[in-house]
Amino acid sequence: MNVRVAQESDLAELAELFHQSVLSTAPQRYTSEQTIAWASTATDADRFRQLILQSTTYVVVDKTGILGFAGIAADGHIASTYVRSDRIHQGLGSTLMQVILDHASRNGIQRLYAEASEFSLGLFKKFGFHLYDTEIVERQGVQFKRYLVKRHQNQIHTQVTTEV
């Protein structure tokens, strides 16, 4: 496996990965209306391009193609974390999150934050993010509950140092 920064030439494959990932996992915890609205993000080319290219988006790649992606903006906003549906629960989400944390450290980003789904909330918590609120957003007339999470790099470092 290799990790690299996403390129514009990756957009079609990333959109397909996003679409299939949502369609295969969302029905476990979301209504069919929510699943369809969420998956449709990949079909809006301009919106999806912004999701991928306005942040630094990393992709994990092997000989079969792109396995997952995660993006982080300069202000610490984690814009995306998705894994190909046939590779879920194989450690790729953790690999991508570590890449994001390493990027933040290299770039002096102290505050990280995201809007987590039912699926990604556990991953964020595993990496020291704290739930501080929830919000309801609307996509194509369908409401979603999202979990607002944050992590301050200095606090995590202090906690780890104190526990040792």
PDB file of C-alpha atoms in Angstrom:
ATOM      1  CA  MET A   1       0.000   0.000   0.000  1.00  0.00           C
ATOM      2  CA  ASN A   2       1.095   3.537  -0.748  1.00  0.00           C
ATOM      3  CA  VAL A   3      -0.221   6.838   0.541  1.00  0.00           C
ATOM      4  CA  ARG A   4      -0.128   9.918  -1.661  1.00  0.00           C
ATOM      5  CA  VAL A   5      -1.945  13.200  -2.188  1.00  0.00           C
ATOM      6  CA  ALA A   6      -5.044  12.977  -4.382  1.00  0.00           C
ATOM      7  CA  GLN A   7      -4.859  14.440  -7.861  1.00  0.00           C
ATOM      8  CA  GLU A   8      -7.553  15.793 -10.119  1.00  0.00           C
ATOM      9  CA  SER A   9      -7.168  12.673 -12.255  1.00  0.00           C
ATOM     10  CA  ASP A  10      -8.369  10.643  -9.221  1.00  0.00           C
ATOM     11  CA  LEU A  11     -11.759  12.382  -9.001  1.00  0.00           C
ATOM     12  CA  ALA A  12     -13.789   9.821 -10.948  1.00  0.00           C
ATOM     13  CA  GLU A  13     -12.387   6.891  -8.954  1.00  0.00           C
ATOM     14  CA  LEU A  14     -12.824   8.763  -5.670  1.00  0.00           C
ATOM     15  CA  ALA A  15     -16.421   9.652  -6.533  1.00  0.00           C
ATOM     16  CA  GLU A  16     -17.176   6.000  -7.278  1.00  0.00           C
ATOM     17  CA  LEU A  17     -15.498   4.899  -4.035  1.00  0.00           C
ATOM     18  CA  PHE A  18     -17.501   7.496  -2.068  1.00  0.00           C
ATOM     19  CA  HIS A  19     -20.769   6.519  -3.751  1.00  0.00           C
ATOM     20  CA  GLN A  20     -20.297   2.771  -3.250  1.00  0.00           C
ATOM     21  CA  SER A  21     -19.046   3.169   0.322  1.00  0.00           C
ATOM     22  CA  VAL A  22     -22.100   5.187   1.314  1.00  0.00           C
ATOM     23  CA  LEU A  23     -24.535   2.870  -0.482  1.00  0.00           C
ATOM     24  CA  SER A  24     -23.065  -0.225   1.171  1.00  0.00           C
ATOM     25  CA  THR A  25     -22.671   1.066   4.739  1.00  0.00           C
ATOM     26  CA  ALA A  26     -25.274   3.781   5.292  1.00  0.00           C
ATOM     27  CA  PRO A  27     -28.370   1.518   5.210  1.00  0.00           C
ATOM     28  CA  GLN A  28     -27.153  -0.064   8.466  1.00  0.00           C
ATOM     29  CA  ARG A  29     -27.865   3.154  10.379  1.00  0.00           C
ATOM     30  CA  TYR A  30     -29.588   5.581   8.033  1.00  0.00           C
ATOM     31  CA  THR A  31     -32.928   5.619   6.215  1.00  0.00           C
ATOM     32  CA  SER A  32     -33.057   4.936   2.488  1.00  0.00           C
ATOM     33  CA  GLU A  33     -33.798   8.633   1.881  1.00  0.00           C
ATOM     34  CA  GLN A  34     -30.742   9.647   3.907  1.00  0.00           C
ATOM     35  CA  THR A  35     -28.578   7.074   2.127  1.00  0.00           C
ATOM     36  CA  ILE A  36     -29.609   8.280  -1.332  1.00  0.00           C
ATOM     37  CA  ALA A  37     -29.132  11.958  -0.433  1.00  0.00           C
ATOM     38  CA  TRP A  38     -25.700  11.287   1.089  1.00  0.00           C
ATOM     39  CA  ALA A  39     -24.510   9.128  -1.814  1.00  0.00           C
ATOM     40  CA  SER A  40     -25.611  11.771  -4.331  1.00  0.00           C
ATOM     41  CA  THR A  41     -22.801  14.049  -3.158  1.00  0.00           C
ATOM     42  CA  ALA A  42     -20.557  12.073  -5.501  1.00  0.00           C
ATOM     43  CA  THR A  43     -22.750  12.856  -8.510  1.00  0.00           C
ATOM     44  CA  ASP A  44     -22.431  16.632  -8.086  1.00  0.00           C
ATOM     45  CA  ALA A  45     -19.093  17.041  -9.884  1.00  0.00           C
ATOM     46  CA  ASP A  46     -18.396  20.595  -8.677  1.00  0.00           C
ATOM     47  CA  ARG A  47     -19.267  19.867  -5.064  1.00  0.00           C
ATOM     48  CA  PHE A  48     -17.254  16.643  -5.047  1.00  0.00           C
ATOM     49  CA  ARG A  49     -14.260  18.349  -6.688  1.00  0.00           C
ATOM     50  CA  GLN A  50     -14.338  20.951  -3.904  1.00  0.00           C
ATOM     51  CA  LEU A  51     -14.540  18.244  -1.242  1.00  0.00           C
ATOM     52  CA  ILE A  52     -11.408  16.579  -2.588  1.00  0.00           C
ATOM     53  CA  LEU A  53      -9.286  19.420  -3.940  1.00  0.00           C
ATOM     54  CA  GLN A  54      -9.966  22.305  -1.542  1.00  0.00           C
ATOM     55  CA  SER A  55      -8.359  20.264   1.227  1.00  0.00           C
ATOM     56  CA  THR A  56      -5.197  18.222   1.203  1.00  0.00           C
ATOM     57  CA  THR A  57      -6.713  14.831   0.485  1.00  0.00           C
ATOM     58  CA  TYR A  58      -4.631  11.726   0.953  1.00  0.00           C
ATOM     59  CA  VAL A  59      -5.395   8.438  -0.775  1.00  0.00           C
ATOM     60  CA  VAL A  60      -4.320   4.914   0.118  1.00  0.00           C
ATOM     61  CA  VAL A  61      -3.563   2.939  -3.023  1.00  0.00           C
ATOM     62  CA  ASP A  62      -2.642  -0.640  -3.828  1.00  0.00           C
ATOM     63  CA  LYS A  63      -2.537  -2.636  -7.072  1.00  0.00           C
ATOM     64  CA  THR A  64      -6.370  -2.752  -7.127  1.00  0.00           C
ATOM     65  CA  GLY A  65      -6.704   1.036  -7.028  1.00  0.00           C
ATOM     66  CA  ILE A  66      -7.662   3.587  -4.396  1.00  0.00           C
ATOM     67  CA  LEU A  67      -8.702   1.948  -1.126  1.00  0.00           C
ATOM     68  CA  GLY A  68      -9.690   5.056   0.804  1.00  0.00           C
ATOM     69  CA  PHE A  69      -9.203   8.771   1.236  1.00  0.00           C
ATOM     70  CA  ALA A  70      -9.152  11.452   3.920  1.00  0.00           C
ATOM     71  CA  GLY A  71      -8.833  15.201   3.594  1.00  0.00           C
ATOM     72  CA  ILE A  72      -7.742  18.016   5.883  1.00  0.00           C
ATOM     73  CA  ALA A  73      -8.026  21.769   5.312  1.00  0.00           C
ATOM     74  CA  ALA A  74      -5.425  24.320   6.360  1.00  0.00           C
ATOM     75  CA  ASP A  75      -7.637  25.369   9.293  1.00  0.00           C
ATOM     76  CA  GLY A  76      -7.725  21.833  10.721  1.00  0.00           C
ATOM     77  CA  HIS A  77     -11.114  20.824   9.367  1.00  0.00           C
ATOM     78  CA  ILE A  78     -11.150  17.134   8.496  1.00  0.00           C
ATOM     79  CA  ALA A  79     -13.284  17.242   5.386  1.00  0.00           C
ATOM     80  CA  SER A  80     -13.520  13.542   4.580  1.00  0.00           C
ATOM     81  CA  THR A  81     -12.677  10.015   5.667  1.00  0.00           C
ATOM     82  CA  TYR A  82     -13.926   7.208   3.426  1.00  0.00           C
ATOM     83  CA  VAL A  83     -12.825   3.632   2.807  1.00  0.00           C
ATOM     84  CA  ARG A  84     -13.765   1.455  -0.153  1.00  0.00           C
ATOM     85  CA  SER A  85     -16.727  -0.746   0.782  1.00  0.00           C
ATOM     86  CA  ASP A  86     -14.823  -4.012   0.302  1.00  0.00           C
ATOM     87  CA  ARG A  87     -12.016  -2.828   2.610  1.00  0.00           C
ATOM     88  CA  ILE A  88     -13.980  -1.526   5.609  1.00  0.00           C
ATOM     89  CA  HIS A  89     -12.805  -2.746   9.043  1.00  0.00           C
ATOM     90  CA  GLN A  90      -9.323  -3.611   7.819  1.00  0.00           C
ATOM     91  CA  GLY A  91      -7.420  -0.740   9.456  1.00  0.00           C
ATOM     92  CA  LEU A  92      -7.479   1.665   6.522  1.00  0.00           C
ATOM     93  CA  GLY A  93      -9.511   4.272   8.380  1.00  0.00           C
ATOM     94  CA  SER A  94      -6.893   4.225  11.141  1.00  0.00           C
ATOM     95  CA  THR A  95      -4.095   4.495   8.581  1.00  0.00           C
ATOM     96  CA  LEU A  96      -5.760   7.504   6.997  1.00  0.00           C
ATOM     97  CA  MET A  97      -6.425   9.156  10.360  1.00  0.00           C
ATOM     98  CA  GLN A  98      -2.774   8.771  11.321  1.00  0.00           C
ATOM     99  CA  VAL A  99      -1.768  10.362   8.009  1.00  0.00           C
ATOM    100  CA  ILE A 100      -4.095  13.291   8.793  1.00  0.00           C
ATOM    101  CA  LEU A 101      -2.633  13.679  12.302  1.00  0.00           C
ATOM    102  CA  ASP A 102       0.912  13.556  10.917  1.00  0.00           C
ATOM    103  CA  HIS A 103      -0.023  16.205   8.341  1.00  0.00           C
ATOM    104  CA  ALA A 104      -1.411  18.413  11.115  1.00  0.00           C
ATOM    105  CA  SER A 105       1.774  18.021  13.165  1.00  0.00           C
ATOM    106  CA  ARG A 106       4.039  18.815  10.194  1.00  0.00           C
ATOM    107  CA  ASN A 107       1.995  21.906   9.371  1.00  0.00           C
ATOM    108  CA  GLY A 108       1.583  23.263  12.895  1.00  0.00           C
ATOM    109  CA  ILE A 109      -2.178  22.722  12.960  1.00  0.00           C
ATOM    110  CA  GLN A 110      -3.122  22.656  16.637  1.00  0.00           C
ATOM    111  CA  ARG A 111      -6.921  22.347  16.455  1.00  0.00           C
ATOM    112  CA  LEU A 112      -8.582  19.609  14.432  1.00  0.00           C
ATOM    113  CA  TYR A 113     -12.333  19.350  13.992  1.00  0.00           C
ATOM    114  CA  ALA A 114     -14.888  17.429  11.958  1.00  0.00           C
ATOM    115  CA  GLU A 115     -18.536  16.571  11.505  1.00  0.00           C
ATOM    116  CA  ALA A 116     -18.656  12.817  12.061  1.00  0.00           C
ATOM    117  CA  SER A 117     -21.273  10.377  10.873  1.00  0.00           C
ATOM    118  CA  GLU A 118     -22.620   7.435  12.863  1.00  0.00           C
ATOM    119  CA  PHE A 119     -19.874   5.378  11.203  1.00  0.00           C
ATOM    120  CA  SER A 120     -16.866   7.638  11.635  1.00  0.00           C
ATOM    121  CA  LEU A 121     -17.568   8.763  15.211  1.00  0.00           C
ATOM    122  CA  GLY A 122     -15.819   5.707  16.676  1.00  0.00           C
ATOM    123  CA  LEU A 123     -12.728   6.298  14.547  1.00  0.00           C
ATOM    124  CA  PHE A 124     -12.495   9.897  15.686  1.00  0.00           C
ATOM    125  CA  LYS A 125     -12.887   8.901  19.338  1.00  0.00           C
ATOM    126  CA  LYS A 126     -10.199   6.228  18.914  1.00  0.00           C
ATOM    127  CA  PHE A 127      -7.786   8.990  17.898  1.00  0.00           C
ATOM    128  CA  GLY A 128      -8.515  11.296  20.817  1.00  0.00           C
ATOM    129  CA  PHE A 129     -11.265  13.462  19.381  1.00  0.00           C
ATOM    130  CA  HIS A 130     -13.960  14.583  21.804  1.00  0.00           C
ATOM    131  CA  LEU A 131     -17.637  14.968  21.002  1.00  0.00           C
ATOM    132  CA  TYR A 132     -18.675  18.509  21.876  1.00  0.00           C
ATOM    133  CA  ASP A 133     -22.056  18.863  20.161  1.00  0.00           C
ATOM    134  CA  THR A 134     -24.415  17.535  17.518  1.00  0.00           C
ATOM    135  CA  GLU A 135     -26.091  19.285  14.632  1.00  0.00           C
ATOM    136  CA  ILE A 136     -28.881  18.606  12.197  1.00  0.00           C
ATOM    137  CA  VAL A 137     -28.102  19.404   8.571  1.00  0.00           C
ATOM    138  CA  GLU A 138     -30.261  19.108   5.493  1.00  0.00           C
ATOM    139  CA  ARG A 139     -29.146  17.587   2.200  1.00  0.00           C
ATOM    140  CA  GLN A 140     -31.626  17.509  -0.680  1.00  0.00           C
ATOM    141  CA  GLY A 141     -34.531  17.965   1.712  1.00  0.00           C
ATOM    142  CA  VAL A 142     -33.369  15.149   4.021  1.00  0.00           C
ATOM    143  CA  GLN A 143     -32.167  15.765   7.568  1.00  0.00           C
ATOM    144  CA  PHE A 144     -29.040  14.206   9.074  1.00  0.00           C
ATOM    145  CA  LYS A 145     -27.632  14.220  12.564  1.00  0.00           C
ATOM    146  CA  ARG A 146     -23.891  14.845  12.653  1.00  0.00           C
ATOM    147  CA  TYR A 147     -21.505  14.637  15.572  1.00  0.00           C
ATOM    148  CA  LEU A 148     -19.189  17.590  16.060  1.00  0.00           C
ATOM    149  CA  VAL A 149     -15.783  16.443  17.237  1.00  0.00           C
ATOM    150  CA  LYS A 150     -12.518  18.216  17.970  1.00  0.00           C
ATOM    151  CA  ARG A 151      -9.013  17.518  19.102  1.00  0.00           C
ATOM    152  CA  HIS A 152      -6.305  19.894  20.265  1.00  0.00           C
ATOM    153  CA  GLN A 153      -2.844  18.608  19.467  1.00  0.00           C
ATOM    154  CA  ASN A 154      -1.214  20.065  22.616  1.00  0.00           C
ATOM    155  CA  GLN A 155      -3.836  18.537  24.904  1.00  0.00           C
ATOM    156  CA  ILE A 156      -3.343  15.098  23.404  1.00  0.00           C
ATOM    157  CA  HIS A 157       0.432  15.362  23.722  1.00  0.00           C
ATOM    158  CA  THR A 158       0.060  16.438  27.358  1.00  0.00           C
ATOM    159  CA  GLN A 159      -2.310  13.543  28.110  1.00  0.00           C
ATOM    160  CA  VAL A 160       0.021  11.002  26.555  1.00  0.00           C
ATOM    161  CA  THR A 161       3.050  12.441  28.368  1.00  0.00           C
ATOM    162  CA  THR A 162       1.218  12.473  31.697  1.00  0.00           C
ATOM    163  CA  GLU A 163       0.059   8.883  31.352  1.00  0.00           C
ATOM    164  CA  VAL A 164       3.549   7.526  30.634  1.00  0.00           C
TER     165      VAL A 164
END
